[in-house]
mmCIF file of C-alpha atoms in Angstrom:
data_model
loop_
_atom_site.group_PDB
_atom_site.id
_atom_site.type_symbol
_atom_site.label_atom_id
_atom_site.label_comp_id
_atom_site.label_asym_id
_atom_site.label_seq_id
_atom_site.Cartn_x
_atom_site.Cartn_y
_atom_site.Cartn_z
ATOM 1 C CA VAL A 1 4.792 -9.350 -6.011
ATOM 2 C CA TRP A 2 5.756 -6.749 -4.324
ATOM 3 C CA ASN A 3 8.365 -5.754 -7.396
ATOM 4 C CA LEU A 4 5.563 -5.714 -9.666
ATOM 5 C CA THR A 5 2.808 -3.947 -6.827
ATOM 6 C CA PHE A 6 5.353 -0.672 -6.388
ATOM 7 C CA ASN A 7 6.205 -1.297 -10.778
ATOM 8 C CA VAL A 8 2.859 -1.166 -10.960
ATOM 9 C CA VAL A 9 2.596 2.085 -9.254
ATOM 10 C CA GLU A 10 5.285 3.879 -10.775
ATOM 11 C CA ASN A 11 3.648 3.306 -14.140
ATOM 12 C CA LEU A 12 0.645 4.834 -13.089
ATOM 13 C CA ARG A 13 1.759 7.519 -11.213
ATOM 14 C CA ALA A 14 4.617 8.105 -14.431
ATOM 15 C CA ASN A 15 1.546 8.213 -16.851
ATOM 16 C CA TYR A 16 -1.157 10.160 -14.714
ATOM 17 C CA ALA A 17 1.975 12.761 -14.606
ATOM 18 C CA LYS A 18 2.884 12.490 -18.507
ATOM 19 C CA ASN A 19 -1.532 13.432 -18.818
ATOM 20 C CA LYS A 20 -1.449 15.787 -15.586
ATOM 21 C CA ILE A 21 -4.036 13.926 -14.011
ATOM 22 C CA ASP A 22 -4.115 14.280 -10.659
ATOM 23 C CA ALA A 23 -5.332 10.903 -8.980
ATOM 24 C CA GLU A 24 -4.390 9.242 -5.888
ATOM 25 C CA ILE A 25 -2.753 5.103 -5.576
ATOM 26 C CA GLU A 26 -2.880 3.591 -2.301
ATOM 27 C CA VAL A 27 -1.557 0.332 -1.906
ATOM 28 C CA VAL A 28 -3.649 -1.506 0.033
ATOM 29 C CA ALA A 29 -1.541 -4.728 2.399
ATOM 30 C CA PHE A 30 -3.557 -7.417 4.011
ATOM 31 C CA GLY A 31 -2.577 -11.703 4.417
ATOM 32 C CA PRO A 32 0.833 -12.925 4.158
ATOM 33 C CA GLY A 33 1.142 -8.875 1.970
ATOM 34 C CA ILE A 34 1.424 -6.974 5.876
ATOM 35 C CA GLN A 35 4.646 -8.267 5.141
ATOM 36 C CA MET A 36 6.343 -6.490 3.489
ATOM 37 C CA LEU A 37 4.764 -2.789 4.647
ATOM 38 C CA LYS A 38 7.725 -4.113 7.852
ATOM 39 C CA ASP A 39 10.982 -1.820 7.925
ATOM 40 C CA ASP A 40 12.694 -4.657 7.402
ATOM 41 C CA ALA A 41 10.909 -6.385 4.932
ATOM 42 C CA VAL A 42 13.052 -6.775 1.214
ATOM 43 C CA VAL A 43 11.585 -3.971 -0.193
ATOM 44 C CA ALA A 44 11.410 -2.174 2.552
ATOM 45 C CA ASN A 45 13.549 0.871 0.458
ATOM 46 C CA ARG A 46 11.424 1.115 -2.344
ATOM 47 C CA ILE A 47 8.534 1.816 -0.307
ATOM 48 C CA ARG A 48 9.879 4.056 1.384
ATOM 49 C CA ALA A 49 10.988 6.781 -1.551
ATOM 50 C CA ALA A 50 7.476 5.629 -2.748
ATOM 51 C CA MET A 51 5.802 7.050 0.570
ATOM 52 C CA LYS A 52 8.824 10.593 0.017
ATOM 53 C CA LYS A 53 7.391 10.975 -3.217
ATOM 54 C CA GLY A 54 4.226 10.379 -3.133
ATOM 55 C CA ASP A 55 3.940 7.704 -5.130
ATOM 56 C CA ALA A 56 1.247 5.577 -2.885
ATOM 57 C CA LYS A 57 0.037 5.856 0.295
ATOM 58 C CA MET A 58 1.204 2.647 2.238
ATOM 59 C CA ILE A 59 -2.057 1.347 3.986
ATOM 60 C CA ALA A 60 -1.283 -1.574 6.246
ATOM 61 C CA CYS A 61 -4.150 -4.241 7.541
ATOM 62 C CA GLU A 62 -4.029 -4.272 11.623
ATOM 63 C CA ASN A 63 -6.342 -7.990 10.988
ATOM 64 C CA SER A 64 -3.275 -8.922 9.421
ATOM 65 C CA MET A 65 -0.943 -7.615 11.456
ATOM 66 C CA SER A 66 -2.367 -9.350 14.698
ATOM 67 C CA ARG A 67 -2.861 -12.647 12.751
ATOM 68 C CA PHE A 68 0.880 -12.277 12.389
ATOM 69 C CA LYS A 69 1.826 -10.677 15.966
ATOM 70 C CA LEU A 70 3.409 -7.707 14.291
ATOM 71 C CA THR A 71 2.944 -4.498 16.083
ATOM 72 C CA ARG A 72 3.547 -1.061 14.890
ATOM 73 C CA ASN A 73 7.294 -0.937 16.212
ATOM 74 C CA VAL A 74 7.677 -2.462 13.510
ATOM 75 C CA MET A 75 6.259 -1.200 10.660
ATOM 76 C CA LEU A 76 7.426 0.901 8.314
ATOM 77 C CA ASP A 77 6.832 4.593 9.510
ATOM 78 C CA ASN A 78 4.472 6.954 7.884
ATOM 79 C CA VAL A 79 1.736 4.680 6.950
ATOM 80 C CA THR A 80 -1.320 4.244 7.232
ATOM 81 C CA TYR A 81 -3.482 1.909 9.496
ATOM 82 C CA VAL A 82 -7.417 0.146 8.977
ATOM 83 C CA ASP A 83 -9.006 -2.153 10.408
ATOM 84 C CA ALA A 84 -9.478 -4.533 7.983
ATOM 85 C CA GLY A 85 -7.967 -4.249 5.107
ATOM 86 C CA VAL A 86 -10.626 -6.122 2.467
ATOM 87 C CA ILE A 87 -13.412 -3.486 4.499
ATOM 88 C CA HIS A 88 -11.143 -0.626 3.396
ATOM 89 C CA ILE A 89 -10.799 -1.737 -0.182
ATOM 90 C CA VAL A 90 -15.056 -2.835 -0.804
ATOM 91 C CA ASP A 91 -16.028 0.075 0.833
ATOM 92 C CA ARG A 92 -13.094 2.655 -1.876
ATOM 93 C CA GLN A 93 -14.752 0.481 -4.639
ATOM 94 C CA ARG A 94 -18.207 2.190 -3.422
ATOM 95 C CA GLN A 95 -16.517 5.249 -3.864
ATOM 96 C CA GLY A 96 -15.517 4.658 -7.891
ATOM 97 C CA TRP A 97 -11.959 4.297 -6.533
ATOM 98 C CA ALA A 98 -10.478 1.108 -9.118
ATOM 99 C CA VAL A 99 -9.323 -1.688 -8.053
ATOM 100 C CA VAL A 100 -5.860 -3.650 -8.949
ATOM 101 C CA ARG A 101 -4.053 -6.142 -8.102
ATOM 102 C CA PRO A 102 -0.751 -7.195 -9.084
#
């Protein structure tokens, strides 16, 4: 699922760039998915590359971090933190953002 998530991010970014559309992409990790934003995650290098290129902003749910006993010092650099990932997603939907779930 994690690799599929970043395939979707890369496809979105490539299509938007080709069509000269400026778009913000956020990946919100919550529940068990919070593990992908750990510094030692299997997909950590792919996430670092996506963040470095500016493909997407990575957002970590602090509720999920707490549930899995994760602290910010074990997470990737440049991750943005929100209290509750699901609230962030609902707020974005209310603002007109589209939600895609791989």
